[in-house]
PDB file of C-alpha atoms and ligand atoms in Angstrom:
ATOM      1  CA  MET A   1     -62.078 -12.429 188.063  1.00  0.00           C
ATOM      2  CA  ARG A   2     -62.375 -14.908 191.011  1.00  0.00           C
ATOM      3  CA  ILE A   3     -65.638 -15.136 193.015  1.00  0.00           C
ATOM      4  CA  ASP A   4     -65.651 -16.640 196.513  1.00  0.00           C
ATOM      5  CA  VAL A   5     -68.775 -17.385 198.612  1.00  0.00           C
ATOM      6  CA  VAL A   6     -68.938 -18.274 202.249  1.00  0.00           C
ATOM      7  CA  SER A   7     -72.427 -19.260 203.423  1.00  0.00           C
ATOM      8  CA  ILE A   8     -73.999 -21.785 205.574  1.00  0.00           C
ATOM      9  CA  PHE A   9     -75.448 -23.454 202.722  1.00  0.00           C
ATOM     10  CA  PRO A  10     -73.084 -23.740 200.144  1.00  0.00           C
ATOM     11  CA  ALA A  11     -75.218 -26.158 197.632  1.00  0.00           C
ATOM     12  CA  TYR A  12     -77.390 -23.084 197.370  1.00  0.00           C
ATOM     13  CA  LEU A  13     -74.679 -21.852 195.075  1.00  0.00           C
ATOM     14  CA  ASP A  14     -74.628 -24.934 192.444  1.00  0.00           C
ATOM     15  CA  ALA A  15     -77.082 -23.051 190.868  1.00  0.00           C
ATOM     16  CA  LEU A  16     -74.067 -21.083 189.035  1.00  0.00           C
ATOM     17  CA  ASP A  17     -72.550 -23.951 187.468  1.00  0.00           C
ATOM     18  CA  LEU A  18     -76.087 -23.844 185.375  1.00  0.00           C
ATOM     19  CA  SER A  19     -76.152 -20.188 184.623  1.00  0.00           C
ATOM     20  CA  LEU A  20     -74.001 -17.708 182.718  1.00  0.00           C
ATOM     21  CA  ALA A  21     -71.245 -18.267 185.404  1.00  0.00           C
ATOM     22  CA  GLY A  22     -70.670 -21.604 184.190  1.00  0.00           C
ATOM     23  CA  ARG A  23     -70.244 -20.422 180.844  1.00  0.00           C
ATOM     24  CA  ALA A  24     -67.704 -17.830 181.871  1.00  0.00           C
ATOM     25  CA  ARG A  25     -65.698 -20.625 183.756  1.00  0.00           C
ATOM     26  CA  GLU A  26     -65.723 -22.522 180.489  1.00  0.00           C
ATOM     27  CA  LYS A  27     -64.269 -19.353 178.909  1.00  0.00           C
ATOM     28  CA  GLY A  28     -61.630 -19.110 181.596  1.00  0.00           C
ATOM     29  CA  LEU A  29     -63.104 -15.558 182.451  1.00  0.00           C
ATOM     30  CA  LEU A  30     -63.948 -16.624 185.902  1.00  0.00           C
ATOM     31  CA  GLN A  31     -62.804 -18.809 188.832  1.00  0.00           C
ATOM     32  CA  ILE A  32     -66.079 -19.449 191.274  1.00  0.00           C
ATOM     33  CA  ALA A  33     -65.650 -21.296 194.691  1.00  0.00           C
ATOM     34  CA  THR A  34     -67.911 -21.643 197.508  1.00  0.00           C
ATOM     35  CA  HIS A  35     -67.260 -22.543 201.293  1.00  0.00           C
ATOM     36  CA  ASP A  36     -68.940 -23.802 204.036  1.00  0.00           C
ATOM     37  CA  LEU A  37     -69.039 -21.415 207.126  1.00  0.00           C
ATOM     38  CA  ARG A  38     -69.251 -24.111 209.567  1.00  0.00           C
ATOM     39  CA  ASP A  39     -65.789 -25.281 208.400  1.00  0.00           C
ATOM     40  CA  PHE A  40     -64.423 -22.366 210.128  1.00  0.00           C
ATOM     41  CA  THR A  41     -65.905 -23.336 213.317  1.00  0.00           C
ATOM     42  CA  HIS A  42     -63.993 -25.750 216.071  1.00  0.00           C
ATOM     43  CA  ASP A  43     -66.805 -27.247 218.324  1.00  0.00           C
ATOM     44  CA  ARG A  44     -68.447 -30.460 218.182  1.00  0.00           C
ATOM     45  CA  HIS A  45     -71.704 -28.786 216.766  1.00  0.00           C
ATOM     46  CA  ARG A  46     -70.074 -26.385 214.482  1.00  0.00           C
ATOM     47  CA  THR A  47     -71.841 -23.756 216.422  1.00  0.00           C
ATOM     48  CA  VAL A  48     -72.438 -20.496 214.097  1.00  0.00           C
ATOM     49  CA  ASP A  49     -74.950 -18.579 215.819  1.00  0.00           C
ATOM     50  CA  ASP A  50     -76.164 -17.576 219.488  1.00  0.00           C
ATOM     51  CA  THR A  51     -78.475 -14.988 221.048  1.00  0.00           C
ATOM     52  CA  PRO A  52     -78.641 -11.397 220.428  1.00  0.00           C
ATOM     53  CA  TYR A  53     -77.370  -9.001 223.180  1.00  0.00           C
ATOM     54  CA  GLY A  54     -80.138  -6.793 224.031  1.00  0.00           C
ATOM     55  CA  GLY A  55     -82.580  -9.676 223.928  1.00  0.00           C
ATOM     56  CA  GLY A  56     -85.036  -9.932 220.913  1.00  0.00           C
ATOM     57  CA  ALA A  57     -86.219 -12.980 218.582  1.00  0.00           C
ATOM     58  CA  GLY A  58     -84.212 -15.025 216.796  1.00  0.00           C
ATOM     59  CA  MET A  59     -80.456 -15.521 216.383  1.00  0.00           C
ATOM     60  CA  VAL A  60     -77.345 -13.678 215.237  1.00  0.00           C
ATOM     61  CA  MET A  61     -74.056 -15.062 213.440  1.00  0.00           C
ATOM     62  CA  LYS A  62     -71.145 -15.480 215.734  1.00  0.00           C
ATOM     63  CA  PRO A  63     -68.179 -13.060 215.016  1.00  0.00           C
ATOM     64  CA  GLU A  64     -65.476 -15.596 215.336  1.00  0.00           C
ATOM     65  CA  PRO A  65     -66.147 -18.219 212.295  1.00  0.00           C
ATOM     66  CA  TRP A  66     -66.837 -15.081 210.201  1.00  0.00           C
ATOM     67  CA  GLY A  67     -63.486 -13.863 211.095  1.00  0.00           C
ATOM     68  CA  GLU A  68     -61.749 -17.031 210.221  1.00  0.00           C
ATOM     69  CA  ALA A  69     -63.627 -17.499 207.225  1.00  0.00           C
ATOM     70  CA  LEU A  70     -62.576 -14.073 205.716  1.00  0.00           C
ATOM     71  CA  ASP A  71     -59.147 -14.257 206.954  1.00  0.00           C
ATOM     72  CA  THR A  72     -58.749 -17.695 204.855  1.00  0.00           C
ATOM     73  CA  VAL A  73     -60.677 -16.602 201.941  1.00  0.00           C
ATOM     74  CA  ALA A  74     -60.049 -13.016 201.223  1.00  0.00           C
ATOM     75  CA  THR A  75     -56.725 -11.155 199.850  1.00  0.00           C
ATOM     76  CA  ASP A  76     -55.450  -7.340 199.912  1.00  0.00           C
ATOM     77  CA  ASP A  77     -57.439  -6.610 196.517  1.00  0.00           C
ATOM     78  CA  SER A  78     -60.867  -8.405 197.514  1.00  0.00           C
ATOM     79  CA  VAL A  79     -64.310  -6.522 197.745  1.00  0.00           C
ATOM     80  CA  VAL A  80     -66.283  -8.014 200.242  1.00  0.00           C
ATOM     81  CA  VAL A  81     -70.104  -8.350 199.452  1.00  0.00           C
ATOM     82  CA  VAL A  82     -72.759  -8.658 202.297  1.00  0.00           C
ATOM     83  CA  PRO A  83     -76.285  -8.977 200.946  1.00  0.00           C
ATOM     84  CA  THR A  84     -78.478  -7.679 203.583  1.00  0.00           C
ATOM     85  CA  PRO A  85     -81.825  -5.921 203.700  1.00  0.00           C
ATOM     86  CA  SER A  86     -80.421  -2.948 205.936  1.00  0.00           C
ATOM     87  CA  GLY A  87     -77.727  -2.383 202.729  1.00  0.00           C
ATOM     88  CA  THR A  88     -77.548   0.199 200.564  1.00  0.00           C
ATOM     89  CA  PRO A  89     -79.878  -0.465 197.312  1.00  0.00           C
ATOM     90  CA  PHE A  90     -77.862  -2.423 194.584  1.00  0.00           C
ATOM     91  CA  ARG A  91     -77.916  -0.609 191.341  1.00  0.00           C
ATOM     92  CA  GLN A  92     -76.681  -1.073 187.962  1.00  0.00           C
ATOM     93  CA  SER A  93     -73.872   1.112 188.580  1.00  0.00           C
ATOM     94  CA  LEU A  94     -72.757  -0.634 191.414  1.00  0.00           C
ATOM     95  CA  ALA A  95     -72.764  -3.831 189.443  1.00  0.00           C
ATOM     96  CA  HIS A  96     -70.523  -2.236 186.723  1.00  0.00           C
ATOM     97  CA  ASP A  97     -67.953  -1.079 189.193  1.00  0.00           C
ATOM     98  CA  LEU A  98     -67.988  -4.762 190.880  1.00  0.00           C
ATOM     99  CA  SER A  99     -67.325  -6.303 187.545  1.00  0.00           C
ATOM    100  CA  ARG A 100     -64.002  -4.665 187.057  1.00  0.00           C
ATOM    101  CA  GLU A 101     -62.660  -6.238 190.519  1.00  0.00           C
ATOM    102  CA  ARG A 102     -60.305  -8.724 190.810  1.00  0.00           C
ATOM    103  CA  HIS A 103     -61.732 -10.548 193.463  1.00  0.00           C
ATOM    104  CA  LEU A 104     -65.313 -10.618 195.099  1.00  0.00           C
ATOM    105  CA  VAL A 105     -65.850 -12.324 198.520  1.00  0.00           C
ATOM    106  CA  PHE A 106     -69.734 -12.816 199.308  1.00  0.00           C
ATOM    107  CA  ALA A 107     -70.564 -13.262 202.689  1.00  0.00           C
ATOM    108  CA  CYS A 108     -74.102 -14.694 202.900  1.00  0.00           C
ATOM    109  CA  GLY A 109     -75.837 -14.259 206.156  1.00  0.00           C
ATOM    110  CA  ARG A 110     -78.651 -16.215 207.893  1.00  0.00           C
ATOM    111  CA  TYR A 111     -80.611 -15.673 210.978  1.00  0.00           C
ATOM    112  CA  GLU A 112     -81.022 -12.102 212.017  1.00  0.00           C
ATOM    113  CA  GLY A 113     -78.008 -11.464 210.461  1.00  0.00           C
ATOM    114  CA  ILE A 114     -74.136 -10.984 211.096  1.00  0.00           C
ATOM    115  CA  ASP A 115     -72.720 -10.087 213.890  1.00  0.00           C
ATOM    116  CA  GLN A 116     -71.677  -6.424 213.537  1.00  0.00           C
ATOM    117  CA  ARG A 117     -68.376  -6.604 214.471  1.00  0.00           C
ATOM    118  CA  VAL A 118     -67.775  -8.682 211.592  1.00  0.00           C
ATOM    119  CA  ILE A 119     -68.472  -6.106 209.446  1.00  0.00           C
ATOM    120  CA  ASP A 120     -66.609  -3.220 211.229  1.00  0.00           C
ATOM    121  CA  HIS A 121     -63.668  -5.502 211.210  1.00  0.00           C
ATOM    122  CA  ALA A 122     -63.829  -6.189 207.860  1.00  0.00           C
ATOM    123  CA  ARG A 123     -64.016  -2.334 207.068  1.00  0.00           C
ATOM    124  CA  GLU A 124     -60.901  -2.216 208.785  1.00  0.00           C
ATOM    125  CA  ARG A 125     -59.220  -4.532 205.773  1.00  0.00           C
ATOM    126  CA  TRP A 126     -60.996  -4.467 202.948  1.00  0.00           C
ATOM    127  CA  ARG A 127     -63.521  -2.610 200.663  1.00  0.00           C
ATOM    128  CA  VAL A 128     -66.768  -3.926 201.916  1.00  0.00           C
ATOM    129  CA  GLU A 129     -70.397  -3.490 200.020  1.00  0.00           C
ATOM    130  CA  GLU A 130     -73.517  -4.186 202.208  1.00  0.00           C
ATOM    131  CA  VAL A 131     -76.276  -4.523 199.331  1.00  0.00           C
ATOM    132  CA  SER A 132     -79.725  -4.670 199.154  1.00  0.00           C
ATOM    133  CA  LEU A 133     -81.587  -5.712 196.362  1.00  0.00           C
ATOM    134  CA  GLY A 134     -84.796  -4.476 197.532  1.00  0.00           C
ATOM    135  CA  ASP A 135     -87.254  -3.948 200.472  1.00  0.00           C
ATOM    136  CA  PHE A 136     -87.803  -7.458 201.328  1.00  0.00           C
ATOM    137  CA  VAL A 137     -86.402 -10.211 203.466  1.00  0.00           C
ATOM    138  CA  LEU A 138     -85.223 -13.516 202.453  1.00  0.00           C
ATOM    139  CA  ASN A 139     -84.167 -16.187 204.834  1.00  0.00           C
ATOM    140  CA  GLY A 140     -80.675 -15.708 204.091  1.00  0.00           C
ATOM    141  CA  GLY A 141     -78.077 -14.233 201.524  1.00  0.00           C
ATOM    142  CA  GLU A 142     -77.365 -16.786 199.125  1.00  0.00           C
ATOM    143  CA  VAL A 143     -80.369 -15.929 196.647  1.00  0.00           C
ATOM    144  CA  ALA A 144     -79.053 -12.254 197.057  1.00  0.00           C
ATOM    145  CA  ALA A 145     -75.815 -13.296 196.411  1.00  0.00           C
ATOM    146  CA  LEU A 146     -76.904 -15.361 193.305  1.00  0.00           C
ATOM    147  CA  ALA A 147     -78.587 -12.143 191.752  1.00  0.00           C
ATOM    148  CA  VAL A 148     -75.573  -9.755 192.676  1.00  0.00           C
ATOM    149  CA  ILE A 149     -73.034 -12.362 190.904  1.00  0.00           C
ATOM    150  CA  GLU A 150     -75.363 -13.056 187.899  1.00  0.00           C
ATOM    151  CA  ALA A 151     -75.431  -9.479 187.485  1.00  0.00           C
ATOM    152  CA  VAL A 152     -71.775  -8.678 187.627  1.00  0.00           C
ATOM    153  CA  VAL A 153     -70.584 -11.472 185.860  1.00  0.00           C
ATOM    154  CA  ARG A 154     -72.348 -10.839 182.775  1.00  0.00           C
ATOM    155  CA  LEU A 155     -70.378  -7.488 182.340  1.00  0.00           C
ATOM    156  CA  VAL A 156     -67.333  -9.053 182.924  1.00  0.00           C
ATOM    157  CA  PRO A 157     -65.223  -7.624 179.835  1.00  0.00           C
ATOM    158  CA  GLY A 158     -65.282 -10.320 177.208  1.00  0.00           C
ATOM    159  CA  PHE A 159     -68.170 -12.410 178.610  1.00  0.00           C
ATOM    160  CA  MET A 160     -71.082 -11.462 177.012  1.00  0.00           C
ATOM    161  CA  GLY A 161     -71.443 -13.097 173.105  1.00  0.00           C
ATOM    162  CA  ASN A 162     -72.748  -9.633 171.894  1.00  0.00           C
ATOM    163  CA  PRO A 163     -71.097  -6.822 174.152  1.00  0.00           C
ATOM    164  CA  ALA A 164     -73.253  -4.450 172.081  1.00  0.00           C
ATOM    165  CA  SER A 165     -76.068  -6.240 174.147  1.00  0.00           C
ATOM    166  CA  LEU A 166     -74.884  -4.619 177.232  1.00  0.00           C
ATOM    167  CA  ALA A 167     -75.020  -0.826 175.373  1.00  0.00           C
ATOM    168  CA  GLU A 168     -78.667  -0.724 175.293  1.00  0.00           C
ATOM    169  CA  GLU A 169     -79.317  -1.949 179.179  1.00  0.00           C
ATOM    170  CA  SER A 170     -81.538   0.199 180.960  1.00  0.00           C
ATOM    171  CA  HIS A 171     -82.339   0.495 185.216  1.00  0.00           C
ATOM    172  CA  GLY A 172     -87.524  -3.661 208.126  1.00  0.00           C
ATOM    173  CA  GLU A 173     -90.993  -2.701 211.523  1.00  0.00           C
ATOM    174  CA  ASP A 174     -90.893   1.040 211.996  1.00  0.00           C
ATOM    175  CA  GLY A 175     -89.944   1.511 207.897  1.00  0.00           C
ATOM    176  CA  LEU A 176     -86.302   1.904 209.080  1.00  0.00           C
ATOM    177  CA  LEU A 177     -83.171  -0.386 208.422  1.00  0.00           C
ATOM    178  CA  GLU A 178     -82.397  -2.685 210.715  1.00  0.00           C
ATOM    179  CA  TYR A 179     -80.065  -1.590 213.649  1.00  0.00           C
ATOM    180  CA  PRO A 180     -76.515  -3.270 214.332  1.00  0.00           C
ATOM    181  CA  VAL A 181     -76.770  -6.647 216.199  1.00  0.00           C
ATOM    182  CA  TYR A 182     -74.280  -8.195 218.301  1.00  0.00           C
ATOM    183  CA  THR A 183     -73.661 -11.713 220.276  1.00  0.00           C
ATOM    184  CA  LYS A 184     -71.187 -13.204 222.247  1.00  0.00           C
ATOM    185  CA  PRO A 185     -68.035 -12.719 222.918  1.00  0.00           C
ATOM    186  CA  ALA A 186     -68.460  -9.277 224.783  1.00  0.00           C
ATOM    187  CA  THR A 187     -65.151  -8.032 222.965  1.00  0.00           C
ATOM    188  CA  TRP A 188     -63.800  -9.894 219.889  1.00  0.00           C
ATOM    189  CA  ARG A 189     -60.587  -8.631 218.189  1.00  0.00           C
ATOM    190  CA  GLY A 190     -60.679  -5.494 220.399  1.00  0.00           C
ATOM    191  CA  HIS A 191     -64.384  -4.629 219.144  1.00  0.00           C
ATOM    192  CA  THR A 192     -66.697  -4.335 222.379  1.00  0.00           C
ATOM    193  CA  VAL A 193     -70.434  -4.551 222.311  1.00  0.00           C
ATOM    194  CA  PRO A 194     -72.229  -1.265 222.848  1.00  0.00           C
ATOM    195  CA  ASP A 195     -72.791  -1.066 226.819  1.00  0.00           C
ATOM    196  CA  VAL A 196     -76.688  -0.325 226.351  1.00  0.00           C
ATOM    197  CA  LEU A 197     -77.095  -4.009 225.048  1.00  0.00           C
ATOM    198  CA  LEU A 198     -75.423  -5.321 228.442  1.00  0.00           C
ATOM    199  CA  SER A 199     -77.514  -2.787 230.398  1.00  0.00           C
ATOM    200  CA  GLY A 200     -80.568  -5.006 231.016  1.00  0.00           C
ATOM    201  CA  HIS A 201     -82.678  -1.772 230.485  1.00  0.00           C
ATOM    202  CA  HIS A 202     -85.130  -2.703 228.007  1.00  0.00           C
ATOM    203  CA  GLY A 203     -86.647   0.582 227.721  1.00  0.00           C
ATOM    204  CA  ALA A 204     -82.727   2.163 226.951  1.00  0.00           C
ATOM    205  CA  ILE A 205     -82.253  -0.856 224.533  1.00  0.00           C
ATOM    206  CA  ALA A 206     -85.394  -0.113 222.462  1.00  0.00           C
ATOM    207  CA  ALA A 207     -84.150   3.696 222.335  1.00  0.00           C
ATOM    208  CA  TRP A 208     -81.091   3.378 221.382  1.00  0.00           C
ATOM    209  CA  ARG A 209     -81.805   0.405 218.792  1.00  0.00           C
ATOM    210  CA  HIS A 210     -84.447   2.999 217.280  1.00  0.00           C
ATOM    211  CA  GLU A 211     -81.640   5.754 217.179  1.00  0.00           C
ATOM    212  CA  GLN A 212     -79.384   3.654 215.338  1.00  0.00           C
ATOM    213  CA  ALA A 213     -81.993   2.452 213.129  1.00  0.00           C
ATOM    214  CA  LEU A 214     -82.903   6.111 212.071  1.00  0.00           C
ATOM    215  CA  GLN A 215     -79.272   6.941 211.742  1.00  0.00           C
ATOM    216  CA  ARG A 216     -78.819   4.145 209.624  1.00  0.00           C
ATOM    217  CA  THR A 217     -81.806   4.945 207.420  1.00  0.00           C
ATOM    218  CA  ARG A 218     -80.629   8.606 207.172  1.00  0.00           C
ATOM    219  CA  GLU A 219     -77.514   7.487 205.950  1.00  0.00           C
ATOM    220  CA  ARG A 220     -78.269   4.875 203.682  1.00  0.00           C
ATOM    221  CA  ARG A 221     -82.125   5.127 202.785  1.00  0.00           C
ATOM    222  CA  PRO A 222     -83.381   8.703 203.105  1.00  0.00           C
ATOM    223  CA  ASP A 223     -85.884   8.022 200.619  1.00  0.00           C
ATOM    224  CA  LEU A 224     -87.726   5.751 203.634  1.00  0.00           C
ATOM    225  CA  LEU A 225     -87.813   8.640 205.903  1.00  0.00           C
ATOM    226  CA  GLY A 226     -90.297  10.912 203.623  1.00  0.00           C
ATOM    227  CA  ASP A 227     -89.880  14.519 201.932  1.00  0.00           C
ATOM    228  CA  ALA A 228     -88.584  16.004 204.768  1.00  0.00           C
ATOM    229  CA  SER A 229     -85.292  14.564 204.827  1.00  0.00           C
ATOM    230  CA  GLU A 230     -84.936  14.544 200.864  1.00  0.00           C
ATOM    231  CA  THR A 231     -84.342  17.940 200.583  1.00  0.00           C
ATOM    232  CA  SER A 232     -80.585  18.885 201.251  1.00  0.00           C
ATOM    233  CA  SER A 233     -80.159  20.973 204.217  1.00  0.00           C
TER     234      SER A 233
HETATM  235  N1  JAH B   1     -82.616  -7.444 199.669  1.00  0.00           N
HETATM  236  C1  JAH B   1     -82.313  -8.848 199.488  1.00  0.00           C
HETATM  237  C2  JAH B   1     -82.201  -9.553 200.954  1.00  0.00           C
HETATM  238  C3  JAH B   1     -80.751 -10.055 200.994  1.00  0.00           C
HETATM  239  C4  JAH B   1     -80.518 -10.445 202.427  1.00  0.00           C
HETATM  240  C5  JAH B   1     -81.404 -10.921 203.030  1.00  0.00           C
HETATM  241  C6  JAH B   1     -80.999 -11.672 204.544  1.00  0.00           C
HETATM  242  C7  JAH B   1     -81.951 -12.147 205.247  1.00  0.00           C
HETATM  243  C8  JAH B   1     -81.835 -12.871 206.224  1.00  0.00           C
HETATM  244  C9  JAH B   1     -80.410 -13.187 206.692  1.00  0.00           C
HETATM  245  C10 JAH B   1     -79.332 -12.258 205.937  1.00  0.00           C
HETATM  246  C11 JAH B   1     -79.613 -11.667 204.817  1.00  0.00           C
HETATM  247  N2  JAH B   1     -82.693 -10.686 203.241  1.00  0.00           N
HETATM  248  C12 JAH B   1     -82.993  -9.822 201.794  1.00  0.00           C
END
């Protein structure tokens, strides 16, 4: 298996040299490489973020550097793993699934997240897994990536000294997932920003964001919506 991690803090992943992954690398079962997202910028300040369309606090990660980074690092059979608070809950079943893949690319976001079009565009080209490790928000995806990598690498066939030890293994604001975020440019690789976010109508923007958060939560975390939604309709 090969793992590539893209981050504005690649040194965060140095911990992998010390951990289980370090041993897998020695045994030749695993190649791991980290990449600095700023290496895929072209301005003097190596800018990776900008203000959110539609307003709101914080900054959003620009699409262009991510587009170039994934173009460079991912190949046809890659799985792109995006740690995010609005992802589907990361379960051991997914760890097992990913441990059988040839190539994982971790996209570690920071700030308020990555421009939604990066994810949308990636889904047109690769399998994408947006994963949450639980209902808490970190300052970025790196720590979560370390956790997911650890959960996956330890399941790689031939990695654990005693495979038998694997056999006995056991298991936002209005309480909704976050809405999709966007920043400049207004059109990127044919992907546009929802008009409402460009309208300046704050009421309509707030309503749209709430609806998006509701729709996303219904799709990914019905458990967050209380009993009504859990019964199959
Ligand atoms: N569920 C764990 C988790 C994963 C990722 C993030 C995160 C925070 C800020 C920016 C990008 C990702 N936070 C928590």
